[in-house]
mmCIF file of N, CA and C in Angstrom:
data_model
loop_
_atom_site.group_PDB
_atom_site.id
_atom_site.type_symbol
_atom_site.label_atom_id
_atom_site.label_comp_id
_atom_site.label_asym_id
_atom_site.label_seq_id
_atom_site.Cartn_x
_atom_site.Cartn_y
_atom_site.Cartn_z
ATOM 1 N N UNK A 6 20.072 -141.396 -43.339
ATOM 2 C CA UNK A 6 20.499 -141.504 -41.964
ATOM 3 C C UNK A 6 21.962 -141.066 -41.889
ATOM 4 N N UNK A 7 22.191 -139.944 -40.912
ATOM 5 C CA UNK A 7 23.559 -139.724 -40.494
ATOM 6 C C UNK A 7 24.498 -140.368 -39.839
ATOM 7 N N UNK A 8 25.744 -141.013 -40.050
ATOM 8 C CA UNK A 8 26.114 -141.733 -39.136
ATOM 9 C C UNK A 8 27.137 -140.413 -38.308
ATOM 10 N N UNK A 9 27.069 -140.874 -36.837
ATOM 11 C CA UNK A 9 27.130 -139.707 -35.563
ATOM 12 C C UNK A 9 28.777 -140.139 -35.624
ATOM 13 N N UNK A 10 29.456 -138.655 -35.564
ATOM 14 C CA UNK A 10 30.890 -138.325 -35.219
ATOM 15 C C UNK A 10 31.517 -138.774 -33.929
ATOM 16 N N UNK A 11 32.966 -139.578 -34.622
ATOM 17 C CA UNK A 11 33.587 -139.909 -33.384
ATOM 18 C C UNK A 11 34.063 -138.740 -32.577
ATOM 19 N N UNK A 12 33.691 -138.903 -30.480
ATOM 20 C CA UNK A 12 34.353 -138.297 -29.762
ATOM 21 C C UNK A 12 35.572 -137.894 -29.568
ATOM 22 N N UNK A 13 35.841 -136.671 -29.782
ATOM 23 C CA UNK A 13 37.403 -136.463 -29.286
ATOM 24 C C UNK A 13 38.055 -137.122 -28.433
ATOM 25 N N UNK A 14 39.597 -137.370 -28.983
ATOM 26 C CA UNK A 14 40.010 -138.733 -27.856
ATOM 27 C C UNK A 14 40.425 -137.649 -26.311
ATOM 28 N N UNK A 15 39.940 -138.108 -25.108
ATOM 29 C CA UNK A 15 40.396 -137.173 -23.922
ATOM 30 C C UNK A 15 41.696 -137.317 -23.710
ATOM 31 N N UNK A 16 42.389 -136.338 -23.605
ATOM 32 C CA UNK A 16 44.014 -136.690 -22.274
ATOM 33 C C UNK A 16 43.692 -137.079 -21.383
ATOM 34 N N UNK A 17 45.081 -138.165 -21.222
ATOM 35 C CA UNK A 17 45.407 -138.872 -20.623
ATOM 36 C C UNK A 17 45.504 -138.467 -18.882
ATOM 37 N N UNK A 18 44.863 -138.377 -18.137
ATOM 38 C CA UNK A 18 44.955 -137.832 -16.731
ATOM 39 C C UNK A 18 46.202 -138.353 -16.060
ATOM 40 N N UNK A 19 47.411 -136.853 -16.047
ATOM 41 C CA UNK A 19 48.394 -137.332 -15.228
ATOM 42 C C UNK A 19 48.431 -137.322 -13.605
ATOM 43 N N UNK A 20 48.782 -138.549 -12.847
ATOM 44 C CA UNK A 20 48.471 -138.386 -11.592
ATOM 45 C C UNK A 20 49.144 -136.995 -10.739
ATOM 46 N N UNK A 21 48.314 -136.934 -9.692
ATOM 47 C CA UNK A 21 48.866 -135.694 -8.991
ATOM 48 C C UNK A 21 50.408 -135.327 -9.103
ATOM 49 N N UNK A 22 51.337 -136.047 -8.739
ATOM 50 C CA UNK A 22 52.508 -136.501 -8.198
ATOM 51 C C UNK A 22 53.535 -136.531 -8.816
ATOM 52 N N UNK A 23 53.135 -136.521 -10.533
ATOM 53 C CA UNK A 23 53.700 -136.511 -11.987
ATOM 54 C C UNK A 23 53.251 -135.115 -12.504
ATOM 55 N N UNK A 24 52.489 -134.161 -11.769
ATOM 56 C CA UNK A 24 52.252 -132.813 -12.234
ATOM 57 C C UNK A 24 53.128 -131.568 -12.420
ATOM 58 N N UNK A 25 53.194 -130.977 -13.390
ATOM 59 C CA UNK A 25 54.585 -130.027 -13.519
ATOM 60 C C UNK A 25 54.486 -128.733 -12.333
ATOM 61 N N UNK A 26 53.086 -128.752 -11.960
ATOM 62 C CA UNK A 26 52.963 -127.997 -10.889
ATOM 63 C C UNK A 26 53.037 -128.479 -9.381
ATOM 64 N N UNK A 27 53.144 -130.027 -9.713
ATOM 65 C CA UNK A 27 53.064 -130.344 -8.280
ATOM 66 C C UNK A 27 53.551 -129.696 -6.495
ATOM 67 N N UNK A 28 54.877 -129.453 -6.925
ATOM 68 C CA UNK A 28 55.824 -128.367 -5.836
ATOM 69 C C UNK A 28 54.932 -127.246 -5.644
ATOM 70 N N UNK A 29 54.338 -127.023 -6.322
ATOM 71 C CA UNK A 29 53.408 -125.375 -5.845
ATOM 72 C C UNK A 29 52.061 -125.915 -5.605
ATOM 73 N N UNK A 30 51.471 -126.724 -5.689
ATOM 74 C CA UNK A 30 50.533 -127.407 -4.521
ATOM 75 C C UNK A 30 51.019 -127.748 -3.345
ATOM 76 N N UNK A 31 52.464 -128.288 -3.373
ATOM 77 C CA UNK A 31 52.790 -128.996 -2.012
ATOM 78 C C UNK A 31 52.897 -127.557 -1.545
ATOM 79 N N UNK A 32 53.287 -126.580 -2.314
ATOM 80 C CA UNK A 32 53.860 -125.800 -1.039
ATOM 81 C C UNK A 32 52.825 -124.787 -0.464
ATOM 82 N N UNK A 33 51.574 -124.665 -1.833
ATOM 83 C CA UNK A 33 50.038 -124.318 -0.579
ATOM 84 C C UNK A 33 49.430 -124.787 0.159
ATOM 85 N N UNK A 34 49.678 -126.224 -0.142
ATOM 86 C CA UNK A 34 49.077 -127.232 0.905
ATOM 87 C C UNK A 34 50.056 -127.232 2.224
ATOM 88 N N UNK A 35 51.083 -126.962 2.261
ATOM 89 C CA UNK A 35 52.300 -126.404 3.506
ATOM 90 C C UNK A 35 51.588 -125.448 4.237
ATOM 91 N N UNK A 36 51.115 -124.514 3.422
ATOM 92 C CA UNK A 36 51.330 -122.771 3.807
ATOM 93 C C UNK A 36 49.982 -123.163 4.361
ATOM 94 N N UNK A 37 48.582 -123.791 4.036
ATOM 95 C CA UNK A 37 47.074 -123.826 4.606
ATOM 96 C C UNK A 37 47.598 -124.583 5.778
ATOM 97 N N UNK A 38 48.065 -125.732 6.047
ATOM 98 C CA UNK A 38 48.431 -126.364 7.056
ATOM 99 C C UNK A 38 48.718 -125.744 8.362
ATOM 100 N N UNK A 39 50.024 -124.831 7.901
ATOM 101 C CA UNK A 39 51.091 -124.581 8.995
ATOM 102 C C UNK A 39 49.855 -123.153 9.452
ATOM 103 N N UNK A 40 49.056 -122.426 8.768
ATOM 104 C CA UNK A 40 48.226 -121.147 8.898
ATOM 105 C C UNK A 40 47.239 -121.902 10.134
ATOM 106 N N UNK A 41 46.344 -123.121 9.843
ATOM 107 C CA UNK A 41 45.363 -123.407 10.237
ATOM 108 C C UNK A 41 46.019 -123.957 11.832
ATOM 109 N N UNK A 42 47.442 -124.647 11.488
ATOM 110 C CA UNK A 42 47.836 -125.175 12.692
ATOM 111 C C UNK A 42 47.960 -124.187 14.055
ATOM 112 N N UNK A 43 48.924 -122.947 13.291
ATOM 113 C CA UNK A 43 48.630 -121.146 14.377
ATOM 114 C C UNK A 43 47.684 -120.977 14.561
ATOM 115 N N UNK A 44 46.318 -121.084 14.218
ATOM 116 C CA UNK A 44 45.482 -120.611 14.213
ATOM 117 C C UNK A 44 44.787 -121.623 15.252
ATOM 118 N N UNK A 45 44.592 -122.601 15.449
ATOM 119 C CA UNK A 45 44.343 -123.391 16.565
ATOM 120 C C UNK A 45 44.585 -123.542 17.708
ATOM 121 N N UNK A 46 46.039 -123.307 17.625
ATOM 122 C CA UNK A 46 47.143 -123.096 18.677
ATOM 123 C C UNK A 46 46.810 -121.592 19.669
ATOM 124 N N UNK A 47 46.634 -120.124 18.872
ATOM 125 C CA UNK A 47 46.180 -119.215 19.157
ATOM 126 C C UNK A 47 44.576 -119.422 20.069
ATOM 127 N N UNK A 48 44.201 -120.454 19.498
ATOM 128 C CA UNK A 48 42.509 -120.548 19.681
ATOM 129 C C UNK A 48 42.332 -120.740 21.100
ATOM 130 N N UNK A 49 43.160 -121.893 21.158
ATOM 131 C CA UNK A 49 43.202 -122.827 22.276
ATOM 132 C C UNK A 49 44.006 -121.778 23.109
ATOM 133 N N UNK A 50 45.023 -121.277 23.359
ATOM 134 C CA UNK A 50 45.741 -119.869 24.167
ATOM 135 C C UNK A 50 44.805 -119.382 24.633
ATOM 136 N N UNK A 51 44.074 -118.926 23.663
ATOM 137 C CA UNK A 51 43.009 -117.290 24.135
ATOM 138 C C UNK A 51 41.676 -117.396 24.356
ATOM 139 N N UNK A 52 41.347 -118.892 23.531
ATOM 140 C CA UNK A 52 40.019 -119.216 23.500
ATOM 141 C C UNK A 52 39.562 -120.418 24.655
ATOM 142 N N UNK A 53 40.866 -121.180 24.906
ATOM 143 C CA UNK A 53 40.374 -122.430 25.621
ATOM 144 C C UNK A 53 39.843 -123.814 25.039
ATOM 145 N N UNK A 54 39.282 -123.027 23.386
ATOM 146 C CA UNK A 54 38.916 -124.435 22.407
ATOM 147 C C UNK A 54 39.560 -124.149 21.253
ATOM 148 N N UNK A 55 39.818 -125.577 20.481
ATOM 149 C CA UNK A 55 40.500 -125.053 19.249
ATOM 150 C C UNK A 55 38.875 -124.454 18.350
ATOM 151 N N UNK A 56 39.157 -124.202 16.989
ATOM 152 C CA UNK A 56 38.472 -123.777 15.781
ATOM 153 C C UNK A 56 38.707 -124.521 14.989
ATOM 154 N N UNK A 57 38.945 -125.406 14.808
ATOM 155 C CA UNK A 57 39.594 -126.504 13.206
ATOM 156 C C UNK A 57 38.283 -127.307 13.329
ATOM 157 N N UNK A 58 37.666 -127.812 12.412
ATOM 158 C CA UNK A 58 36.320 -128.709 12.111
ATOM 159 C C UNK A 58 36.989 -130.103 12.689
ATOM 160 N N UNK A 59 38.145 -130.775 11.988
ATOM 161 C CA UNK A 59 38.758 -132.080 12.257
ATOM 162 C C UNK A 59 39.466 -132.054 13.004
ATOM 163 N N UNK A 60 40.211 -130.922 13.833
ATOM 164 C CA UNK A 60 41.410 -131.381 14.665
ATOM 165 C C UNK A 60 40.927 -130.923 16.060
ATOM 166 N N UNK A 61 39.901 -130.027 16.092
ATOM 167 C CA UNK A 61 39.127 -129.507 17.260
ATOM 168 C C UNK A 61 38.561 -131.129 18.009
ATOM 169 N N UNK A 62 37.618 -132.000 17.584
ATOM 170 C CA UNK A 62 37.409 -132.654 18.415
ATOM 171 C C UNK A 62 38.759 -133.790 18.655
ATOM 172 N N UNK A 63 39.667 -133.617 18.438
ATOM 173 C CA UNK A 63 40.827 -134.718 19.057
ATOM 174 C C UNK A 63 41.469 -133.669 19.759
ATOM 175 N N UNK A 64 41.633 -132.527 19.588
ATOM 176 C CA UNK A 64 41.801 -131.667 20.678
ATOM 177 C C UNK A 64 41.086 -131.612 21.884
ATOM 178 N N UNK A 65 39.852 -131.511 21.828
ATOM 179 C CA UNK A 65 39.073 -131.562 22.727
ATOM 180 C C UNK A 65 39.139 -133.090 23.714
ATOM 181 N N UNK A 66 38.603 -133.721 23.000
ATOM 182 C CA UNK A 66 39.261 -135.507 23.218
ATOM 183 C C UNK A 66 40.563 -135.178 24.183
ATOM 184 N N UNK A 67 40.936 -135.006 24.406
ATOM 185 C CA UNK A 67 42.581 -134.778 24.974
ATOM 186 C C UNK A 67 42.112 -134.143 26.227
ATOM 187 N N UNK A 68 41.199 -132.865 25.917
ATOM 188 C CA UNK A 68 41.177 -132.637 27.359
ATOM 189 C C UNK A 68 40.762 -132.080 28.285
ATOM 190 N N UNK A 69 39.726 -133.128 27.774
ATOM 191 C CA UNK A 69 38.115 -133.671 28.667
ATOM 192 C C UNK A 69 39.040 -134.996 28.990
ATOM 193 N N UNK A 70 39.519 -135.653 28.478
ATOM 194 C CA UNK A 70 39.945 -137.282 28.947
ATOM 195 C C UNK A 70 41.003 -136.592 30.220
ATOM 196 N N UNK A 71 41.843 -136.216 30.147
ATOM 197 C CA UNK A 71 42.952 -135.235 31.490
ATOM 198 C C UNK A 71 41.813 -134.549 32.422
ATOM 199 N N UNK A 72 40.435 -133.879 32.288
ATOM 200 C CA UNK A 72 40.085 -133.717 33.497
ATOM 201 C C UNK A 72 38.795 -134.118 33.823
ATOM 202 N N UNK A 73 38.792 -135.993 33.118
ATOM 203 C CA UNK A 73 37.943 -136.673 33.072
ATOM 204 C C UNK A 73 36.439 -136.187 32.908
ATOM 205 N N UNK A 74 36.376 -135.164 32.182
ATOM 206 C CA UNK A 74 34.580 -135.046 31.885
ATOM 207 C C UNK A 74 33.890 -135.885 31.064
ATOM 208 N N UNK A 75 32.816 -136.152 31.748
ATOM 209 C CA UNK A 75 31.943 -137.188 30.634
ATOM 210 C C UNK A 75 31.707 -137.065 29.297
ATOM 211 N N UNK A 76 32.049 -135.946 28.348
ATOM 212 C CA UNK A 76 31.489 -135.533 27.198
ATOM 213 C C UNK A 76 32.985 -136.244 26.563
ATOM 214 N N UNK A 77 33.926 -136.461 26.815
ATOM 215 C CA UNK A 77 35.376 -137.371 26.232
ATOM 216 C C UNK A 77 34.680 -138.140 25.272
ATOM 217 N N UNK A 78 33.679 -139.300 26.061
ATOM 218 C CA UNK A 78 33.484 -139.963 25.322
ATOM 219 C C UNK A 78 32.424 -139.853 23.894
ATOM 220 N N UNK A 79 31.645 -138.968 24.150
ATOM 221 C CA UNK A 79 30.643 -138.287 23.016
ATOM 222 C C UNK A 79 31.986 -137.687 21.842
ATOM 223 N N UNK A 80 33.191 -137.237 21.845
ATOM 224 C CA UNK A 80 33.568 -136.723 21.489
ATOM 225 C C UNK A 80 34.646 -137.775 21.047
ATOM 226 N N UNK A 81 35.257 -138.757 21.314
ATOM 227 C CA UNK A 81 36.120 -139.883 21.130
ATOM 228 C C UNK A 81 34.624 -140.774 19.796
ATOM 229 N N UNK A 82 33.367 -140.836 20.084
ATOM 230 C CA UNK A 82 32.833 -141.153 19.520
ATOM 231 C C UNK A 82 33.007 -140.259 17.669
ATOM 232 N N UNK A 83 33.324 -138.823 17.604
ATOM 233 C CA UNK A 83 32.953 -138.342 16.387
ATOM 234 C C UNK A 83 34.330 -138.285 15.857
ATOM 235 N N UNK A 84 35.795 -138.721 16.556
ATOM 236 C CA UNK A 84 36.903 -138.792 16.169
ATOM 237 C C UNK A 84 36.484 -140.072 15.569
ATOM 238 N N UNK A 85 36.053 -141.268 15.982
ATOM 239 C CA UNK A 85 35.851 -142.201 15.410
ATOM 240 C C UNK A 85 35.240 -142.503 13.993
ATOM 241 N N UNK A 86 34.221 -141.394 14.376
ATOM 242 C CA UNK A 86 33.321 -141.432 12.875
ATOM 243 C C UNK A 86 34.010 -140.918 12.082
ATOM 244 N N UNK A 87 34.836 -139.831 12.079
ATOM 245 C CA UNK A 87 35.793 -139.041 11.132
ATOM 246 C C UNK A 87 36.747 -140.379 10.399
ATOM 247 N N UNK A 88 37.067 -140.988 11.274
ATOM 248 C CA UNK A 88 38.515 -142.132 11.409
ATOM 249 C C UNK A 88 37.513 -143.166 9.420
ATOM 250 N N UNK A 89 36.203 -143.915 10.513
ATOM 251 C CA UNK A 89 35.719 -144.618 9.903
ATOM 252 C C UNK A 89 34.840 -144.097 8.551
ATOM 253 N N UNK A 90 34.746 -142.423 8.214
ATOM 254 C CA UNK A 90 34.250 -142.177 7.357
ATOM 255 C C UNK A 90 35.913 -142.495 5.960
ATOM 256 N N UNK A 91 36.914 -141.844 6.558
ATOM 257 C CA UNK A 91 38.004 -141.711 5.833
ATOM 258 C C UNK A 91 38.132 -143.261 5.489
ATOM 259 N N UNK A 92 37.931 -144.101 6.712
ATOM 260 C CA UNK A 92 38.153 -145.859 5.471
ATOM 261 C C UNK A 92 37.479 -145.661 4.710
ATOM 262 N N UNK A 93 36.431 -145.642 5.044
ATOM 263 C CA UNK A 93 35.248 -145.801 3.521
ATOM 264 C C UNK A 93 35.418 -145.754 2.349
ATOM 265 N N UNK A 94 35.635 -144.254 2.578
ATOM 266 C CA UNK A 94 36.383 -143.377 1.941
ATOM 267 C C UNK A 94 37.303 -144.430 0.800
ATOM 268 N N UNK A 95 38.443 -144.448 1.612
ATOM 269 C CA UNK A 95 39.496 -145.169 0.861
ATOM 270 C C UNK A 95 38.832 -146.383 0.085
ATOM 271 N N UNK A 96 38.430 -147.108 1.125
ATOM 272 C CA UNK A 96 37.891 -148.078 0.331
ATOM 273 C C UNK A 96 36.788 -148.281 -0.666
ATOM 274 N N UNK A 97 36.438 -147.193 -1.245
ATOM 275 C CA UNK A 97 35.595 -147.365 -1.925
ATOM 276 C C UNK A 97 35.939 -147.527 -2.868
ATOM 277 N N UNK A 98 36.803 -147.045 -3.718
ATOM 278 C CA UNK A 98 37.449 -146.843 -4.988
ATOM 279 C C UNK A 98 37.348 -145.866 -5.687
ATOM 280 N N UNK A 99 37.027 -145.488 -6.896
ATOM 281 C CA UNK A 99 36.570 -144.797 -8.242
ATOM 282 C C UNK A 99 35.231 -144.193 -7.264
ATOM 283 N N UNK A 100 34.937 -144.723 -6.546
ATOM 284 C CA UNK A 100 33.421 -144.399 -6.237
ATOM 285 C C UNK A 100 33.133 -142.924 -5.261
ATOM 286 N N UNK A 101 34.708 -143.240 -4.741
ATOM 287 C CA UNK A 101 34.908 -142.110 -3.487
ATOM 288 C C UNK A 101 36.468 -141.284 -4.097
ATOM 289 N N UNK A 102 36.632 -140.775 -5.293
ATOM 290 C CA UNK A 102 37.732 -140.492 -5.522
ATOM 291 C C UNK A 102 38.236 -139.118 -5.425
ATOM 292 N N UNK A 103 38.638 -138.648 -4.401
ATOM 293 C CA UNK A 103 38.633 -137.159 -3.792
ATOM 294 C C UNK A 103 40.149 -136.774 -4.796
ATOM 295 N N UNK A 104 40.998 -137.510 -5.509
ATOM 296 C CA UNK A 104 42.116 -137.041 -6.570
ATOM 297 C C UNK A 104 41.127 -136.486 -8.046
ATOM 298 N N UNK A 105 40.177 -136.791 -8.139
ATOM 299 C CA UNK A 105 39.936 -136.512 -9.398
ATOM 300 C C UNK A 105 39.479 -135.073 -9.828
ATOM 301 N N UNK A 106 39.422 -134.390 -8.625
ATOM 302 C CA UNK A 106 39.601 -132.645 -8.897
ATOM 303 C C UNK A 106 40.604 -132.246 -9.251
ATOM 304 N N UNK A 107 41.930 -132.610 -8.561
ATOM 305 C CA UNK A 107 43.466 -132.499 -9.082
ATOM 306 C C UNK A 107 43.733 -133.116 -10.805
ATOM 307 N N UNK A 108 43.493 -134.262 -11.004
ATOM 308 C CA UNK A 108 43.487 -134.968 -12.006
ATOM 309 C C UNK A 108 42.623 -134.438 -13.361
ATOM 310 N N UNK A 109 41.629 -133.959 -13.272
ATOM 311 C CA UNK A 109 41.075 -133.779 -14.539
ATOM 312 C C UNK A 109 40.881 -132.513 -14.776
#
């Protein structure tokens, strides 16, 4: 009988924040931001609606509630769900851990 080889020990996962690259994430995560933010802004100019998946319905929310149309509230409803998916989210722990693409 063979006795089975110990696993290589893994590194140590440094958090995001402690990364030697960190500054050049912050500063693509800047550059997608500030792109997507023009790009909404433009939308809403030319289009009348934004284009953003998450910021479109609180946009919208805004204003349907200013010229009171009934769909505000269908739409205050999926800001909500967004709101209450992100607790979850948080609160889940290890279970819901959206750092561990950065991390490992």
């Amino acid at each position: 009988m063979s006795v089975p080889k110990p696993l290589p020990a893994t590194p140590a996962k440094v958090p995001l924040d402690k990364r030697a690259d960190f500054g050049k994430i912050l500063g693509v995560s800047f550059l997608y931001t500030a792109i997507a933010g023009m790009l909404n802004g433009v939308a809403v100019y030319e289009l009348a609606t934004p284009v953003g998946y998450t910021s479109g319905p609180c946009v919208n929310a805004g204003r349907f509630l200013a010229t009171g149309d009934a769909v505000a509230k269908k739409i205050i409803g999926i800001c909500t769900l967004f709101y209450a998916g992100g607790i979850m989210a948080g609160l889940g722990g290890q279970a819901c851990d959206g750092d561990h693409i950065f991390e490992g």
